[in-house]
Structures are given as structure tokens and as C-alpha cells.
């Protein structure tokens, strides 16, 4: 079973302990912005056709 997450947090909205901030120039953040997450989510969702059982983790 798969449920689409309601809203994905942006890295600016992600609160870290001790007030640390994420660097927008980080290579992983840049790479995550490049990936078409809506398409990934759509294809991933097709793998879970059942309506029973444990809910699958989000693709992202």
C-alpha cells in the first residue's frame, strides 16, 4: 500500500538541531533539485497496488 505524501519539505524549511543551516550550494541539494520527483513518485506508486498491509515509505 502506498500513500502519496501531502507536501515535501524544501531544504529551507527543514529545521535542524542547534540552529544549523543547510548549504544551498551542497552537491546533494543541487542533485535533488535536478531529479523529477513527481515522475519518480508516480512510477514508484505503481509498484504498490494493494490496499492492505504496511504503508510504503515515500520515494524521496
PDB file of C-alpha atoms in Angstrom:
ATOM      1  CA  UNK A   1       0.000   0.000   0.000  1.00  0.00           C
ATOM      2  CA  UNK A   2       1.273   3.465  -0.841  1.00  0.00           C
ATOM      3  CA  UNK A   3       0.022   6.883   0.200  1.00  0.00           C
ATOM      4  CA  UNK A   4       1.325   9.988  -1.511  1.00  0.00           C
ATOM      5  CA  UNK A   5       2.903  12.409   0.975  1.00  0.00           C
ATOM      6  CA  UNK A   6       0.936  15.640   1.357  1.00  0.00           C
ATOM      7  CA  UNK A   7       3.882  18.033   0.986  1.00  0.00           C
ATOM      8  CA  UNK A   8       7.622  17.652   0.554  1.00  0.00           C
ATOM      9  CA  UNK A   9       9.721  19.928   2.739  1.00  0.00           C
ATOM     10  CA  UNK A  10      12.170  22.175   0.981  1.00  0.00           C
ATOM     11  CA  UNK A  11      15.635  22.323   2.459  1.00  0.00           C
ATOM     12  CA  UNK A  12      14.966  25.935   3.601  1.00  0.00           C
ATOM     13  CA  UNK A  13      12.019  24.691   5.707  1.00  0.00           C
ATOM     14  CA  UNK A  14      13.967  21.802   7.215  1.00  0.00           C
ATOM     15  CA  UNK A  15      14.775  22.656  10.839  1.00  0.00           C
ATOM     16  CA  UNK A  16      17.977  21.136  12.144  1.00  0.00           C
ATOM     17  CA  UNK A  17      19.036  20.829  15.770  1.00  0.00           C
ATOM     18  CA  UNK A  18      21.262  23.548  17.212  1.00  0.00           C
ATOM     19  CA  UNK A  19      20.149  26.016  14.526  1.00  0.00           C
ATOM     20  CA  UNK A  20      22.403  24.587  11.818  1.00  0.00           C
ATOM     21  CA  UNK A  21      21.530  25.537   8.251  1.00  0.00           C
ATOM     22  CA  UNK A  22      21.918  23.526   5.084  1.00  0.00           C
ATOM     23  CA  UNK A  23      24.147  24.972   2.383  1.00  0.00           C
ATOM     24  CA  UNK A  24      22.169  25.614  -0.845  1.00  0.00           C
ATOM     25  CA  UNK A  25      25.389  25.012  -2.814  1.00  0.00           C
ATOM     26  CA  UNK A  26      25.742  21.475  -1.438  1.00  0.00           C
ATOM     27  CA  UNK A  27      26.065  18.988  -4.308  1.00  0.00           C
ATOM     28  CA  UNK A  28      23.340  16.699  -2.892  1.00  0.00           C
ATOM     29  CA  UNK A  29      20.856  19.552  -2.647  1.00  0.00           C
ATOM     30  CA  UNK A  30      21.628  20.590  -6.224  1.00  0.00           C
ATOM     31  CA  UNK A  31      21.241  16.992  -7.394  1.00  0.00           C
ATOM     32  CA  UNK A  32      17.894  16.631  -5.576  1.00  0.00           C
ATOM     33  CA  UNK A  33      16.590  19.752  -7.340  1.00  0.00           C
ATOM     34  CA  UNK A  34      17.536  18.260 -10.710  1.00  0.00           C
ATOM     35  CA  UNK A  35      15.607  14.972 -10.207  1.00  0.00           C
ATOM     36  CA  UNK A  36      11.971  14.981 -11.457  1.00  0.00           C
ATOM     37  CA  UNK A  37      10.485  13.782  -8.142  1.00  0.00           C
ATOM     38  CA  UNK A  38       6.882  13.867  -9.398  1.00  0.00           C
ATOM     39  CA  UNK A  39       7.754  11.355 -12.123  1.00  0.00           C
ATOM     40  CA  UNK A  40       9.730   9.158  -9.710  1.00  0.00           C
ATOM     41  CA  UNK A  41       6.811   9.207  -7.262  1.00  0.00           C
ATOM     42  CA  UNK A  42       4.321   8.290  -9.995  1.00  0.00           C
ATOM     43  CA  UNK A  43       6.351   5.260 -11.158  1.00  0.00           C
ATOM     44  CA  UNK A  44       7.144   4.165  -7.594  1.00  0.00           C
ATOM     45  CA  UNK A  45       3.468   4.302  -6.628  1.00  0.00           C
ATOM     46  CA  UNK A  46       2.588   1.778  -9.372  1.00  0.00           C
ATOM     47  CA  UNK A  47       4.645  -0.875  -7.547  1.00  0.00           C
ATOM     48  CA  UNK A  48       2.168  -0.886  -4.629  1.00  0.00           C
ATOM     49  CA  UNK A  49      -1.234  -1.921  -5.962  1.00  0.00           C
ATOM     50  CA  UNK A  50      -2.672  -3.439  -2.765  1.00  0.00           C
ATOM     51  CA  UNK A  51      -4.791  -1.587  -0.229  1.00  0.00           C
ATOM     52  CA  UNK A  52      -3.803  -3.711   2.760  1.00  0.00           C
ATOM     53  CA  UNK A  53      -0.653  -4.021   4.777  1.00  0.00           C
ATOM     54  CA  UNK A  54       2.059  -1.685   5.930  1.00  0.00           C
ATOM     55  CA  UNK A  55       2.267   1.682   4.187  1.00  0.00           C
ATOM     56  CA  UNK A  56       5.357   2.011   1.968  1.00  0.00           C
ATOM     57  CA  UNK A  57       7.972   4.692   2.569  1.00  0.00           C
ATOM     58  CA  UNK A  58       7.922   7.749   0.269  1.00  0.00           C
ATOM     59  CA  UNK A  59      10.135   7.603  -2.821  1.00  0.00           C
ATOM     60  CA  UNK A  60      12.043  10.641  -1.707  1.00  0.00           C
TER      61      UNK A  60
END
